Amino acid sequence: MSRSRTPAARDHRFAVWIGTTAALLVAAVAAGFVWLPARQAEGAGGPALWDVICSAIGLPVRHPQAAVEAGVSASNVAWTAATRQLLSEGKAARGAVLAAATCNNCHGANGVGTDAIFPNLAGQSQAAIYKQLEDFRSGRRDAAVMGGYVSGLSPQDVRDLAAHYASLPDPFAGAGGGAGTSADAVARRLVEVGDPLRGIAACAACHGPLAFTPGAPGLRGQQRAYLEVQLQALASGRRHNDISAQMRSVARQLTGQEISALAAYYASPGVKGDR
Ligand code: HEC
Ligand code: HEC
């Protein structure tokens, strides 16, 4: 009789074991996949769970806020086949006439800014010019200066102006590279290899010459002051029209010193008002 009680007691303990393990499993799944994500959604802006795990084990982390902002539409422009078709319909000659009326006062008849805060547009990517003009028009990019000049443009005007500036020869296409200072070495490293531990991809992988992301402007020979102001604005989020926060997530990781080193590296020493 006593022998028959032992297996029964063992069965009971076994059932308790299984029950406890199953309950723990359910609780862990609920906490990890339901409760934590829900809490995270409430406190939007906090670091994503995955990022926390990555940073704990020393892997590169995207900027925590990039994931949040990636879901928000930054621009009305999308790089679809239809957009490319529209771009191909730009007429440079008509754009030149439009540019002469107003734009050239600041961006120069040859597409070189007449002051260091006016970006050079000569030889700039047509897609990049188009996108920025559309973003100024829709208010996705702060248009305190540009707004008055773009509000009256028709969609065809925008395409023609983009075609015009893209067609101008860029006198500074080969510029950049700095003067060999230690700041230039810092910048060159970021440009050519980035900083994987901080999640910074090489600038050259999106802005050329390694590869080109649609809509990423050419940077070589751009005005130094303009580059610096834009990098700061993207870092602080004051400028937020980059699709999927591609550029903000890079700019936020940069120190102030790196921003000025990069601006100096890419800038052309010869641009008017540059130094
Ligand atoms: C009063 C000076 C002024 C005039 C006129 C002007 N712009 Fe601008 N433009 C600027 C400034 C300054 C910026 C930099 C953005 C800012 O500070 O708002 C800019 C930015 C741009 C950019 C973005 C460049 C980049 O690399 O992102 C484009 C494209 C542009 N302007 C095209 C034009 C066109 C086309 C016209 C004429 C319809 C025009 N601008 C008229 C001053 C001017
Ligand atoms: C993942 C791709 C990517 C990487 C890496 C990247 N950029 Fe960008 N960058 C972009 C895109 C796309 C834009 C255009 C944003 C928009 O649509 O307004 C941009 C815009 C910019 C602008 C504004 C230019 C203008 O004419 O207004 C600057 C300056 C800039 N990037 C500098 C850098 C520097 C410096 C690095 C390296 C430290 C870098 N970028 C790395 C994709 C990238």
mmCIF file of N, CA and C in Angstrom, residues 25-40 49:
data_model
loop_
_atom_site.group_PDB
_atom_site.id
_atom_site.type_symbol
_atom_site.label_atom_id
_atom_site.label_comp_id
_atom_site.label_asym_id
_atom_site.label_seq_id
_atom_site.Cartn_x
_atom_site.Cartn_y
_atom_site.Cartn_z
ATOM 1 N N LEU A 25 6.530 30.569 -17.723
ATOM 2 C CA LEU A 25 6.695 30.818 -19.158
ATOM 3 C C LEU A 25 5.653 31.826 -19.648
ATOM 4 N N VAL A 26 4.408 31.597 -19.255
ATOM 5 C CA VAL A 26 3.331 32.507 -19.680
ATOM 6 C C VAL A 26 3.606 33.917 -19.157
ATOM 7 N N ALA A 27 4.032 34.009 -17.894
ATOM 8 C CA ALA A 27 4.288 35.329 -17.312
ATOM 9 C C ALA A 27 5.427 36.029 -18.048
ATOM 10 N N ALA A 28 6.497 35.265 -18.389
ATOM 11 C CA ALA A 28 7.640 35.867 -19.070
ATOM 12 C C ALA A 28 7.251 36.362 -20.457
ATOM 13 N N VAL A 29 6.463 35.533 -21.166
ATOM 14 C CA VAL A 29 6.027 35.933 -22.513
ATOM 15 C C VAL A 29 5.153 37.186 -22.422
ATOM 16 N N ALA A 30 4.248 37.182 -21.457
ATOM 17 C CA ALA A 30 3.350 38.331 -21.315
ATOM 18 C C ALA A 30 4.148 39.589 -20.996
ATOM 19 N N ALA A 31 5.135 39.461 -20.111
ATOM 20 C CA ALA A 31 5.918 40.639 -19.727
ATOM 21 C C ALA A 31 6.769 41.122 -20.896
ATOM 22 N N GLY A 32 7.423 40.177 -21.572
ATOM 23 C CA GLY A 32 8.379 40.551 -22.619
ATOM 24 C C GLY A 32 7.731 41.019 -23.904
ATOM 25 N N PHE A 33 6.642 40.368 -24.287
ATOM 26 C CA PHE A 33 6.059 40.683 -25.598
ATOM 27 C C PHE A 33 4.816 41.563 -25.531
ATOM 28 N N VAL A 34 4.164 41.618 -24.353
ATOM 29 C CA VAL A 34 2.933 42.418 -24.257
ATOM 30 C C VAL A 34 3.130 43.628 -23.354
ATOM 31 N N TRP A 35 3.528 43.363 -22.096
ATOM 32 C CA TRP A 35 3.577 44.458 -21.131
ATOM 33 C C TRP A 35 4.665 45.483 -21.475
ATOM 34 N N LEU A 36 5.929 44.988 -21.690
ATOM 35 C CA LEU A 36 7.027 45.918 -21.969
ATOM 36 C C LEU A 36 6.784 46.749 -23.221
ATOM 37 N N PRO A 37 6.418 46.106 -24.355
ATOM 38 C CA PRO A 37 6.158 46.912 -25.552
ATOM 39 C C PRO A 37 5.040 47.927 -25.331
ATOM 40 N N ALA A 38 4.017 47.535 -24.553
ATOM 41 C CA ALA A 38 2.907 48.469 -24.311
ATOM 42 C C ALA A 38 3.405 49.664 -23.516
ATOM 43 N N ARG A 39 4.237 49.384 -22.482
ATOM 44 C CA ARG A 39 4.781 50.481 -21.680
ATOM 45 C C ARG A 39 5.624 51.386 -22.544
ATOM 46 N N GLN A 40 6.360 50.742 -23.488
ATOM 47 C CA GLN A 40 7.242 51.526 -24.334
ATOM 48 C C GLN A 40 6.453 52.452 -25.242
ATOM 49 N N LEU A 49 13.520 48.450 -26.902
ATOM 50 C CA LEU A 49 14.018 47.290 -26.161
ATOM 51 C C LEU A 49 15.256 46.700 -26.836
#
